[in-house]
């Protein structure tokens, strides 16, 4: 186990709704990255938060947003859900923004109907 | 978009055999990592090889990196049924630790 937790485990939403996913980073880690993994594909980088600031973003629209809190836990928010947003959402924590190894949580499976 | 391509997409072997997976990538990298994923769950870090290294071992795992060919291979020796999983390579670029993943190889080890 990595010590990274995510909630909820599964979630079903309707197209157009909004969703918030949560991640608690491993103790001592100040950086959280979020990835989206569509079925049958590898994870794709959404964005990273380092010390409560966004520190890089992948090719995702602005309706994907995030937050990092003083305890370094993080939220991923997705507005105006689309069917293609159905995926496994993974968060990963690392000791800092330059540490190579990332520790992944178990993921949140989001289904949009 | 995916950085790397794993080959093969799927591999089925008998327990005790060796499994080799290959990964190719497109841009200059700082490091390359291999991860395992069981049944659509979280990713488990297996091994990291830096761009100035050519080979690395960890237990039954052997990773090679050829930066001139922009390719890497993961060898799992004496495979076990518990090795059944999806394996992904991920590249780390300079100045930061954001990872770019390939599409993965599905490994099935039959007992």
mmCIF file of C-alpha atoms in Angstrom:
data_model
loop_
_atom_site.group_PDB
_atom_site.id
_atom_site.type_symbol
_atom_site.label_atom_id
_atom_site.label_comp_id
_atom_site.label_asym_id
_atom_site.label_seq_id
_atom_site.Cartn_x
_atom_site.Cartn_y
_atom_site.Cartn_z
ATOM 1 C CA UNK A 1 0.000 0.000 0.000
ATOM 2 C CA UNK A 2 1.229 3.473 -0.877
ATOM 3 C CA UNK A 3 -0.560 5.491 1.800
ATOM 4 C CA UNK A 4 -2.370 7.502 -0.869
ATOM 5 C CA UNK A 5 -6.130 7.336 -0.495
ATOM 6 C CA UNK A 6 -8.890 8.411 -2.843
ATOM 7 C CA UNK A 7 -12.617 8.850 -2.408
ATOM 8 C CA UNK A 8 -15.085 7.816 -3.506
ATOM 9 C CA UNK A 9 -14.174 4.447 -5.007
ATOM 10 C CA UNK A 10 -16.952 4.503 -7.570
ATOM 11 C CA UNK A 11 -19.250 7.235 -8.780
ATOM 12 C CA UNK A 12 -22.079 7.435 -11.298
ATOM 13 C CA UNK A 13 -23.095 10.826 -12.638
ATOM 14 C CA UNK A 14 -25.327 12.142 -15.381
ATOM 15 C CA UNK A 15 -24.081 14.150 -18.342
ATOM 16 C CA UNK A 16 -23.979 17.870 -17.487
ATOM 17 C CA UNK A 17 -23.503 17.333 -13.759
ATOM 18 C CA UNK A 18 -20.471 18.297 -11.712
ATOM 19 C CA UNK A 19 -18.235 15.975 -9.680
ATOM 20 C CA UNK A 20 -15.564 16.345 -7.006
ATOM 21 C CA UNK A 21 -12.968 13.661 -6.396
ATOM 22 C CA UNK A 22 -10.670 13.649 -3.386
ATOM 23 C CA UNK A 23 -7.139 12.502 -2.716
ATOM 24 C CA UNK A 24 -5.050 12.338 0.435
ATOM 25 C CA UNK A 25 -1.350 12.322 -0.231
ATOM 26 C CA UNK A 26 1.237 10.191 1.495
ATOM 27 C CA UNK A 27 2.667 11.634 4.682
ATOM 28 C CA UNK A 28 5.596 13.943 3.963
ATOM 29 C CA UNK A 29 4.599 14.526 0.344
ATOM 30 C CA UNK A 30 3.724 18.037 -0.847
ATOM 31 C CA UNK A 31 2.949 17.317 -4.508
ATOM 32 C CA UNK A 32 -0.136 15.709 -5.986
ATOM 33 C CA UNK A 33 -0.680 14.851 -9.634
ATOM 34 C CA UNK A 34 -3.954 13.775 -11.229
ATOM 35 C CA UNK A 35 -4.288 11.390 -14.145
ATOM 36 C CA UNK A 36 -7.225 10.209 -16.229
ATOM 37 C CA UNK A 37 -7.197 6.629 -17.477
ATOM 38 C CA UNK A 38 -9.769 5.698 -20.084
ATOM 39 C CA UNK A 39 -10.614 2.025 -20.489
ATOM 40 C CA UNK A 40 -7.836 0.137 -22.251
ATOM 41 C CA UNK A 41 -5.435 3.082 -22.282
ATOM 42 C CA UNK A 42 -2.586 4.415 -20.229
ATOM 43 C CA UNK A 43 -3.066 7.246 -17.743
ATOM 44 C CA UNK A 44 -2.981 10.801 -19.086
ATOM 45 C CA UNK A 45 -1.664 13.689 -17.012
ATOM 46 C CA UNK A 46 -4.357 16.216 -16.052
ATOM 47 C CA UNK A 47 -2.486 18.582 -13.730
ATOM 48 C CA UNK A 48 -0.189 18.778 -10.759
ATOM 49 C CA UNK A 49 -0.365 20.738 -7.528
ATOM 50 C CA UNK A 50 2.721 21.701 -5.561
ATOM 51 C CA UNK A 51 2.373 23.522 -2.264
ATOM 52 C CA UNK A 52 -1.208 24.584 -3.079
ATOM 53 C CA UNK A 53 -0.382 26.017 -6.504
ATOM 54 C CA UNK A 54 -1.024 24.468 -9.922
ATOM 55 C CA UNK A 55 2.343 23.348 -11.267
ATOM 56 C CA UNK A 56 1.664 22.206 -14.789
ATOM 57 C CA UNK A 57 -1.343 21.090 -16.774
ATOM 58 C CA UNK A 58 -1.934 18.546 -19.477
ATOM 59 C CA UNK A 59 -4.210 18.828 -22.488
ATOM 60 C CA UNK A 60 -7.499 19.036 -20.591
ATOM 61 C CA UNK A 61 -10.183 21.744 -20.883
ATOM 62 C CA UNK A 62 -10.776 24.357 -18.136
ATOM 63 C CA UNK A 63 -13.818 22.466 -16.854
ATOM 64 C CA UNK A 64 -11.232 20.235 -15.170
ATOM 65 C CA UNK A 65 -10.017 22.160 -12.146
ATOM 66 C CA UNK A 66 -8.334 21.368 -8.899
ATOM 67 C CA UNK A 67 -7.338 22.462 -5.459
ATOM 68 C CA UNK A 68 -4.683 21.562 -2.976
ATOM 69 C CA UNK A 69 -5.154 22.221 0.710
ATOM 70 C CA UNK A 70 -2.612 23.204 3.401
ATOM 71 C CA UNK A 71 -2.362 19.549 4.470
ATOM 72 C CA UNK A 72 -1.511 18.747 0.809
ATOM 73 C CA UNK A 73 -4.645 16.753 0.148
ATOM 74 C CA UNK A 74 -6.253 17.591 -3.156
ATOM 75 C CA UNK A 75 -9.516 17.757 -5.051
ATOM 76 C CA UNK A 76 -10.277 17.302 -8.720
ATOM 77 C CA UNK A 77 -13.430 19.012 -9.944
ATOM 78 C CA UNK A 78 -15.044 18.347 -13.291
ATOM 79 C CA UNK A 79 -17.912 20.544 -14.484
ATOM 80 C CA UNK A 80 -20.415 19.896 -17.260
ATOM 81 C CA UNK A 81 -19.646 16.189 -17.378
ATOM 82 C CA UNK A 82 -19.495 14.508 -20.764
ATOM 83 C CA UNK A 83 -19.794 10.833 -21.590
ATOM 84 C CA UNK A 84 -16.083 10.743 -22.523
ATOM 85 C CA UNK A 85 -15.200 11.757 -18.960
ATOM 86 C CA UNK A 86 -16.009 8.200 -17.914
ATOM 87 C CA UNK A 87 -12.664 6.851 -16.720
ATOM 88 C CA UNK A 88 -10.521 5.848 -13.776
ATOM 89 C CA UNK A 89 -9.120 8.949 -12.094
ATOM 90 C CA UNK A 90 -5.816 8.406 -10.357
ATOM 91 C CA UNK A 91 -3.966 10.693 -8.042
ATOM 92 C CA UNK A 92 -0.312 10.304 -7.257
ATOM 93 C CA UNK A 93 1.725 11.950 -4.581
ATOM 94 C CA UNK A 94 5.439 12.641 -4.549
ATOM 95 C CA UNK A 95 7.847 14.076 -2.045
ATOM 96 C CA UNK A 96 8.168 17.268 -4.101
ATOM 97 C CA UNK A 97 7.706 18.474 -7.665
ATOM 98 C CA UNK A 98 11.137 17.180 -8.710
ATOM 99 C CA UNK A 99 10.958 13.696 -7.167
ATOM 100 C CA UNK A 100 10.824 11.092 -9.872
ATOM 101 C CA UNK A 101 8.892 8.387 -8.078
ATOM 102 C CA UNK A 102 5.179 8.827 -7.730
ATOM 103 C CA UNK A 103 2.913 6.861 -5.419
ATOM 104 C CA UNK A 104 -0.523 6.186 -6.791
ATOM 105 C CA UNK A 105 -3.820 5.823 -5.006
ATOM 106 C CA UNK A 106 -6.344 3.106 -5.916
ATOM 107 C CA UNK A 107 -8.337 5.447 -8.143
ATOM 108 C CA UNK A 108 -11.925 6.617 -8.473
ATOM 109 C CA UNK A 109 -13.999 4.968 -11.191
ATOM 110 C CA UNK A 110 -16.320 7.627 -12.686
ATOM 111 C CA UNK A 111 -19.158 6.598 -14.960
ATOM 112 C CA UNK A 112 -21.091 9.293 -16.805
ATOM 113 C CA UNK A 113 -24.461 8.265 -18.236
ATOM 114 C CA UNK B 1 -1.512 11.980 -26.339
ATOM 115 C CA UNK B 2 0.586 8.974 -25.394
ATOM 116 C CA UNK B 3 4.351 9.368 -25.398
ATOM 117 C CA UNK B 4 5.250 5.757 -25.666
ATOM 118 C CA UNK B 5 4.108 2.623 -27.309
ATOM 119 C CA UNK B 6 4.354 -0.739 -25.592
ATOM 120 C CA UNK B 7 4.884 -3.903 -27.531
ATOM 121 C CA UNK B 8 3.268 -6.371 -27.507
ATOM 122 C CA UNK B 9 -0.210 -5.150 -26.578
ATOM 123 C CA UNK B 10 -0.907 -8.510 -24.952
ATOM 124 C CA UNK B 11 1.272 -11.430 -23.899
ATOM 125 C CA UNK B 12 0.252 -14.847 -22.629
ATOM 126 C CA UNK B 13 2.863 -17.200 -21.169
ATOM 127 C CA UNK B 14 3.161 -20.225 -18.901
ATOM 128 C CA UNK B 15 4.253 -19.917 -15.312
ATOM 129 C CA UNK B 16 8.031 -20.155 -15.058
ATOM 130 C CA UNK B 17 8.666 -18.612 -18.466
ATOM 131 C CA UNK B 18 10.221 -15.191 -18.976
ATOM 132 C CA UNK B 19 8.161 -12.228 -20.171
ATOM 133 C CA UNK B 20 9.630 -9.378 -22.181
ATOM 134 C CA UNK B 21 7.827 -6.117 -22.853
ATOM 135 C CA UNK B 22 9.133 -3.262 -24.931
ATOM 136 C CA UNK B 23 8.476 0.447 -24.825
ATOM 137 C CA UNK B 24 9.339 3.159 -27.311
ATOM 138 C CA UNK B 25 9.081 6.876 -26.712
ATOM 139 C CA UNK B 26 9.382 10.046 -28.747
ATOM 140 C CA UNK B 27 11.100 12.860 -26.868
ATOM 141 C CA UNK B 28 14.214 13.294 -24.740
ATOM 142 C CA UNK B 29 13.732 12.025 -21.236
ATOM 143 C CA UNK B 30 15.251 12.317 -17.799
ATOM 144 C CA UNK B 31 14.110 8.904 -16.630
ATOM 145 C CA UNK B 32 11.854 6.013 -17.566
ATOM 146 C CA UNK B 33 9.724 4.089 -15.123
ATOM 147 C CA UNK B 34 7.725 0.887 -15.250
ATOM 148 C CA UNK B 35 4.452 0.448 -13.396
ATOM 149 C CA UNK B 36 2.122 -2.490 -12.848
ATOM 150 C CA UNK B 37 -1.653 -2.259 -12.634
ATOM 151 C CA UNK B 38 -3.900 -5.046 -11.420
ATOM 152 C CA UNK B 39 -7.495 -5.185 -12.670
ATOM 153 C CA UNK B 40 -7.939 -1.463 -13.296
ATOM 154 C CA UNK B 41 -6.744 -0.471 -9.863
ATOM 155 C CA UNK B 42 -3.964 1.873 -8.816
ATOM 156 C CA UNK B 43 -0.506 1.755 -10.321
ATOM 157 C CA UNK B 44 2.391 0.176 -8.470
ATOM 158 C CA UNK B 45 5.867 1.528 -9.138
ATOM 159 C CA UNK B 46 8.247 -1.250 -10.200
ATOM 160 C CA UNK B 47 11.528 0.301 -11.256
ATOM 161 C CA UNK B 48 13.068 3.565 -12.436
ATOM 162 C CA UNK B 49 15.997 3.891 -14.791
ATOM 163 C CA UNK B 50 17.691 7.206 -15.387
ATOM 164 C CA UNK B 51 18.695 8.447 -18.828
ATOM 165 C CA UNK B 52 22.402 7.897 -18.082
ATOM 166 C CA UNK B 53 21.862 4.253 -17.100
ATOM 167 C CA UNK B 54 21.696 1.333 -19.518
ATOM 168 C CA UNK B 55 20.481 -1.510 -17.337
ATOM 169 C CA UNK B 56 18.933 -1.989 -13.932
ATOM 170 C CA UNK B 57 17.840 -4.984 -11.908
ATOM 171 C CA UNK B 58 15.339 -5.401 -9.112
ATOM 172 C CA UNK B 59 14.572 -8.929 -7.976
ATOM 173 C CA UNK B 60 13.120 -10.769 -10.957
ATOM 174 C CA UNK B 61 12.926 -7.566 -12.999
ATOM 175 C CA UNK B 62 15.508 -6.378 -15.490
ATOM 176 C CA UNK B 63 15.113 -3.099 -17.339
ATOM 177 C CA UNK B 64 17.239 -1.831 -20.191
ATOM 178 C CA UNK B 65 17.254 1.619 -21.719
ATOM 179 C CA UNK B 66 18.619 2.624 -25.122
ATOM 180 C CA UNK B 67 18.334 6.387 -25.433
ATOM 181 C CA UNK B 68 19.749 6.368 -28.980
ATOM 182 C CA UNK B 69 16.808 4.222 -30.076
ATOM 183 C CA UNK B 70 14.403 5.804 -27.595
ATOM 184 C CA UNK B 71 13.392 2.415 -26.320
ATOM 185 C CA UNK B 72 13.289 0.345 -23.153
ATOM 186 C CA UNK B 73 12.514 -3.230 -22.288
ATOM 187 C CA UNK B 74 11.223 -4.901 -19.138
ATOM 188 C CA UNK B 75 12.100 -8.532 -18.536
ATOM 189 C CA UNK B 76 10.313 -10.514 -15.851
ATOM 190 C CA UNK B 77 12.094 -13.782 -15.187
ATOM 191 C CA UNK B 78 10.507 -16.975 -13.863
ATOM 192 C CA UNK B 79 7.032 -15.501 -14.107
ATOM 193 C CA UNK B 80 4.293 -16.369 -11.629
ATOM 194 C CA UNK B 81 0.503 -16.299 -11.908
ATOM 195 C CA UNK B 82 0.567 -13.290 -9.569
ATOM 196 C CA UNK B 83 2.469 -11.343 -12.255
ATOM 197 C CA UNK B 84 -0.729 -11.264 -14.337
ATOM 198 C CA UNK B 85 -1.419 -7.536 -14.756
ATOM 199 C CA UNK B 86 -1.059 -4.610 -17.129
ATOM 200 C CA UNK B 87 2.407 -3.099 -17.376
ATOM 201 C CA UNK B 88 3.041 0.500 -18.351
ATOM 202 C CA UNK B 89 6.156 2.429 -19.141
ATOM 203 C CA UNK B 90 6.159 6.095 -18.222
ATOM 204 C CA UNK B 91 8.678 8.721 -19.157
ATOM 205 C CA UNK B 92 9.737 11.611 -17.012
ATOM 206 C CA UNK B 93 10.958 14.743 -18.713
ATOM 207 C CA UNK B 94 13.478 17.240 -17.441
ATOM 208 C CA UNK B 95 12.439 19.869 -14.901
ATOM 209 C CA UNK B 96 9.577 18.194 -13.188
ATOM 210 C CA UNK B 97 8.086 14.814 -12.518
ATOM 211 C CA UNK B 98 4.995 14.749 -14.697
ATOM 212 C CA UNK B 99 4.760 11.323 -16.261
ATOM 213 C CA UNK B 100 3.742 10.423 -19.791
ATOM 214 C CA UNK B 101 2.470 6.867 -20.069
ATOM 215 C CA UNK B 102 2.282 4.394 -22.876
ATOM 216 C CA UNK B 103 -0.800 2.324 -23.634
ATOM 217 C CA UNK B 104 0.445 -0.709 -21.719
ATOM 218 C CA UNK B 105 1.029 -4.422 -22.194
ATOM 219 C CA UNK B 106 -1.459 -6.901 -20.765
ATOM 220 C CA UNK B 107 0.430 -9.880 -19.359
ATOM 221 C CA UNK B 108 -1.317 -13.125 -18.553
ATOM 222 C CA UNK B 109 0.639 -15.850 -16.782
ATOM 223 C CA UNK B 110 -1.070 -19.229 -16.894
ATOM 224 C CA UNK B 111 -0.521 -21.708 -14.091
#
